[in-house]
């Protein structure tokens, strides 16, 4: 299966959701219906418990809040940045896409340049990540890549985001 990989991205909204995913876990991206601030918002989710191997259930993800994988399974952890979310929304409606996944690459932190300032509009705590757009077998990965690149060109963060087909 061909993937379009978006490197050096973030999951926004950790300061709201306060759920730490385990590094390396594949997180699902879905549309968020009814978001009053962004009609094309997309959420990032911890997988449902029944899809997670049982030997991982008791791994502590946040000692301060006494959270384990079992207690956070199936919960949203944040949102895709606005410029990417509109693109992802359209891709999720496309027949070319199997799914969009997210992989945390570092621990939650305050937003950092070029992302919005922590106290500014759109700022706050973020989770560094990479996004994986899985293209269906036999579909045009270069067309998907082009749509993602077009979306990124309009983002202030365009200089740090790297996109490639793997």
mmCIF file of N, CA and C in Angstrom, residues 55-105:
data_model
loop_
_atom_site.group_PDB
_atom_site.id
_atom_site.type_symbol
_atom_site.label_atom_id
_atom_site.label_comp_id
_atom_site.label_asym_id
_atom_site.label_seq_id
_atom_site.Cartn_x
_atom_site.Cartn_y
_atom_site.Cartn_z
ATOM 1 N N UNK A 55 -1.841 -7.017 26.104
ATOM 2 C CA UNK A 55 -0.635 -6.813 26.912
ATOM 3 C C UNK A 55 -0.234 -5.329 26.994
ATOM 4 N N UNK A 56 -0.867 -4.462 26.211
ATOM 5 C CA UNK A 56 -0.572 -3.023 26.256
ATOM 6 C C UNK A 56 -1.557 -2.235 27.121
ATOM 7 N N UNK A 57 -2.654 -2.846 27.503
ATOM 8 C CA UNK A 57 -3.733 -2.134 28.171
ATOM 9 C C UNK A 57 -3.314 -1.408 29.449
ATOM 10 N N UNK A 58 -2.404 -1.976 30.218
ATOM 11 C CA UNK A 58 -2.045 -1.384 31.512
ATOM 12 C C UNK A 58 -0.827 -0.467 31.450
ATOM 13 N N UNK A 59 -0.335 -0.190 30.262
ATOM 14 C CA UNK A 59 0.790 0.741 30.134
ATOM 15 C C UNK A 59 0.322 2.132 30.544
ATOM 16 N N UNK A 60 1.078 2.763 31.436
ATOM 17 C CA UNK A 60 0.743 4.101 31.925
ATOM 18 C C UNK A 60 1.138 5.125 30.864
ATOM 19 N N UNK A 61 0.180 5.953 30.481
ATOM 20 C CA UNK A 61 0.444 7.001 29.492
ATOM 21 C C UNK A 61 0.596 8.366 30.151
ATOM 22 N N UNK A 62 0.043 8.529 31.351
ATOM 23 C CA UNK A 62 0.136 9.792 32.086
ATOM 24 C C UNK A 62 0.042 9.477 33.576
ATOM 25 N N UNK A 63 1.199 9.408 34.233
ATOM 26 C CA UNK A 63 1.238 9.044 35.657
ATOM 27 C C UNK A 63 0.518 10.084 36.515
ATOM 28 N N UNK A 64 0.642 11.354 36.171
ATOM 29 C CA UNK A 64 0.017 12.428 36.950
ATOM 30 C C UNK A 64 -1.508 12.283 36.991
ATOM 31 N N UNK A 65 -2.094 11.859 35.897
ATOM 32 C CA UNK A 65 -3.548 11.702 35.822
ATOM 33 C C UNK A 65 -3.980 10.245 36.009
ATOM 34 N N UNK A 66 -3.011 9.370 36.274
ATOM 35 C CA UNK A 66 -3.270 7.945 36.470
ATOM 36 C C UNK A 66 -3.988 7.326 35.266
ATOM 37 N N UNK A 67 -3.545 7.714 34.065
ATOM 38 C CA UNK A 67 -4.150 7.208 32.833
ATOM 39 C C UNK A 67 -3.337 6.041 32.281
ATOM 40 N N UNK A 68 -4.039 5.043 31.791
ATOM 41 C CA UNK A 68 -3.417 3.915 31.098
ATOM 42 C C UNK A 68 -4.032 3.837 29.699
ATOM 43 N N UNK A 69 -3.466 3.000 28.872
ATOM 44 C CA UNK A 69 -4.044 2.823 27.540
ATOM 45 C C UNK A 69 -5.503 2.391 27.661
ATOM 46 N N UNK A 70 -5.795 1.560 28.651
ATOM 47 C CA UNK A 70 -7.164 1.077 28.835
ATOM 48 C C UNK A 70 -8.131 2.224 29.149
ATOM 49 N N UNK A 71 -7.689 3.235 29.906
ATOM 50 C CA UNK A 71 -8.599 4.322 30.293
ATOM 51 C C UNK A 71 -8.754 5.382 29.209
ATOM 52 N N UNK A 72 -7.823 5.438 28.256
ATOM 53 C CA UNK A 72 -7.923 6.461 27.203
ATOM 54 C C UNK A 72 -8.351 5.893 25.848
ATOM 55 N N UNK A 73 -8.481 4.580 25.751
ATOM 56 C CA UNK A 73 -8.851 3.951 24.473
ATOM 57 C C UNK A 73 -10.164 4.529 23.947
ATOM 58 N N UNK A 74 -10.186 4.814 22.651
ATOM 59 C CA UNK A 74 -11.401 5.307 22.011
ATOM 60 C C UNK A 74 -11.681 6.782 22.200
ATOM 61 N N UNK A 75 -10.743 7.522 22.811
ATOM 62 C CA UNK A 75 -10.968 8.947 23.062
ATOM 63 C C UNK A 75 -10.231 9.818 22.041
ATOM 64 N N UNK A 76 -10.801 11.008 21.740
ATOM 65 C CA UNK A 76 -10.072 11.948 20.884
ATOM 66 C C UNK A 76 -8.961 12.607 21.693
ATOM 67 N N UNK A 77 -7.828 12.891 21.032
ATOM 68 C CA UNK A 77 -6.705 13.510 21.747
ATOM 69 C C UNK A 77 -6.367 14.898 21.232
ATOM 70 N N UNK A 78 -6.938 15.291 20.102
ATOM 71 C CA UNK A 78 -6.648 16.609 19.551
ATOM 72 C C UNK A 78 -7.149 16.720 18.126
ATOM 73 N N UNK A 79 -6.722 17.820 17.479
ATOM 74 C CA UNK A 79 -7.194 18.112 16.125
ATOM 75 C C UNK A 79 -6.041 18.281 15.148
ATOM 76 N N UNK A 80 -6.331 18.021 13.895
ATOM 77 C CA UNK A 80 -5.402 18.273 12.798
ATOM 78 C C UNK A 80 -5.340 19.794 12.599
ATOM 79 N N UNK A 81 -4.154 20.370 12.346
ATOM 80 C CA UNK A 81 -4.074 21.817 12.088
ATOM 81 C C UNK A 81 -5.004 22.234 10.942
ATOM 82 N N UNK A 82 -5.533 23.442 11.043
ATOM 83 C CA UNK A 82 -6.574 23.927 10.133
ATOM 84 C C UNK A 82 -6.231 23.753 8.648
ATOM 85 N N UNK A 83 -5.065 24.127 8.207
ATOM 86 C CA UNK A 83 -4.717 24.016 6.787
ATOM 87 C C UNK A 83 -4.758 22.591 6.272
ATOM 88 N N UNK A 84 -4.335 21.657 7.111
ATOM 89 C CA UNK A 84 -4.376 20.245 6.718
ATOM 90 C C UNK A 84 -5.769 19.653 6.877
ATOM 91 N N UNK A 85 -6.530 20.140 7.865
ATOM 92 C CA UNK A 85 -7.831 19.516 8.132
ATOM 93 C C UNK A 85 -8.796 19.678 6.960
ATOM 94 N N UNK A 86 -8.792 20.830 6.306
ATOM 95 C CA UNK A 86 -9.674 21.006 5.141
ATOM 96 C C UNK A 86 -9.309 20.020 4.037
ATOM 97 N N UNK A 87 -8.009 19.842 3.821
ATOM 98 C CA UNK A 87 -7.533 18.885 2.821
ATOM 99 C C UNK A 87 -7.905 17.458 3.231
ATOM 100 N N UNK A 88 -7.662 17.107 4.499
ATOM 101 C CA UNK A 88 -7.975 15.762 4.980
ATOM 102 C C UNK A 88 -9.474 15.482 4.874
ATOM 103 N N UNK A 89 -10.305 16.487 5.182
ATOM 104 C CA UNK A 89 -11.763 16.329 5.109
ATOM 105 C C UNK A 89 -12.155 15.866 3.705
ATOM 106 N N UNK A 90 -11.609 16.559 2.695
ATOM 107 C CA UNK A 90 -11.911 16.203 1.298
ATOM 108 C C UNK A 90 -11.331 14.837 0.938
ATOM 109 N N UNK A 91 -10.118 14.554 1.406
ATOM 110 C CA UNK A 91 -9.501 13.260 1.105
ATOM 111 C C UNK A 91 -10.288 12.108 1.727
ATOM 112 N N UNK A 92 -10.811 12.322 2.936
ATOM 113 C CA UNK A 92 -11.594 11.272 3.592
ATOM 114 C C UNK A 92 -12.886 10.965 2.834
ATOM 115 N N UNK A 93 -13.375 11.922 2.036
ATOM 116 C CA UNK A 93 -14.552 11.704 1.195
ATOM 117 C C UNK A 93 -14.191 11.049 -0.135
ATOM 118 N N UNK A 94 -12.906 11.036 -0.452
ATOM 119 C CA UNK A 94 -12.420 10.551 -1.739
ATOM 120 C C UNK A 94 -12.395 9.029 -1.792
ATOM 121 N N UNK A 95 -12.577 8.498 -2.985
ATOM 122 C CA UNK A 95 -12.467 7.054 -3.190
ATOM 123 C C UNK A 95 -11.013 6.599 -3.267
ATOM 124 N N UNK A 96 -10.068 7.550 -3.276
ATOM 125 C CA UNK A 96 -8.645 7.220 -3.408
ATOM 126 C C UNK A 96 -7.981 6.861 -2.076
ATOM 127 N N UNK A 97 -8.641 7.161 -0.970
ATOM 128 C CA UNK A 97 -8.014 7.047 0.349
ATOM 129 C C UNK A 97 -8.591 5.888 1.149
ATOM 130 N N UNK A 98 -7.695 5.075 1.700
ATOM 131 C CA UNK A 98 -8.082 4.002 2.621
ATOM 132 C C UNK A 98 -8.385 4.604 3.992
ATOM 133 N N UNK A 99 -7.440 5.387 4.509
ATOM 134 C CA UNK A 99 -7.590 6.028 5.810
ATOM 135 C C UNK A 99 -6.459 7.032 6.001
ATOM 136 N N UNK A 100 -6.587 7.836 7.055
ATOM 137 C CA UNK A 100 -5.517 8.745 7.455
ATOM 138 C C UNK A 100 -5.175 8.401 8.895
ATOM 139 N N UNK A 101 -3.902 8.172 9.143
ATOM 140 C CA UNK A 101 -3.406 7.833 10.478
ATOM 141 C C UNK A 101 -2.419 8.904 10.929
ATOM 142 N N UNK A 102 -2.151 8.898 12.204
ATOM 143 C CA UNK A 102 -1.233 9.850 12.805
ATOM 144 C C UNK A 102 -0.319 9.080 13.750
ATOM 145 N N UNK A 103 0.938 9.486 13.790
ATOM 146 C CA UNK A 103 1.910 8.857 14.679
ATOM 147 C C UNK A 103 2.614 9.945 15.486
ATOM 148 N N UNK A 104 2.461 9.899 16.800
ATOM 149 C CA UNK A 104 3.136 10.855 17.680
ATOM 150 C C UNK A 104 4.640 10.635 17.585
ATOM 151 N N UNK A 105 5.409 11.729 17.483
ATOM 152 C CA UNK A 105 6.864 11.620 17.366
ATOM 153 C C UNK A 105 7.607 12.179 18.569
#
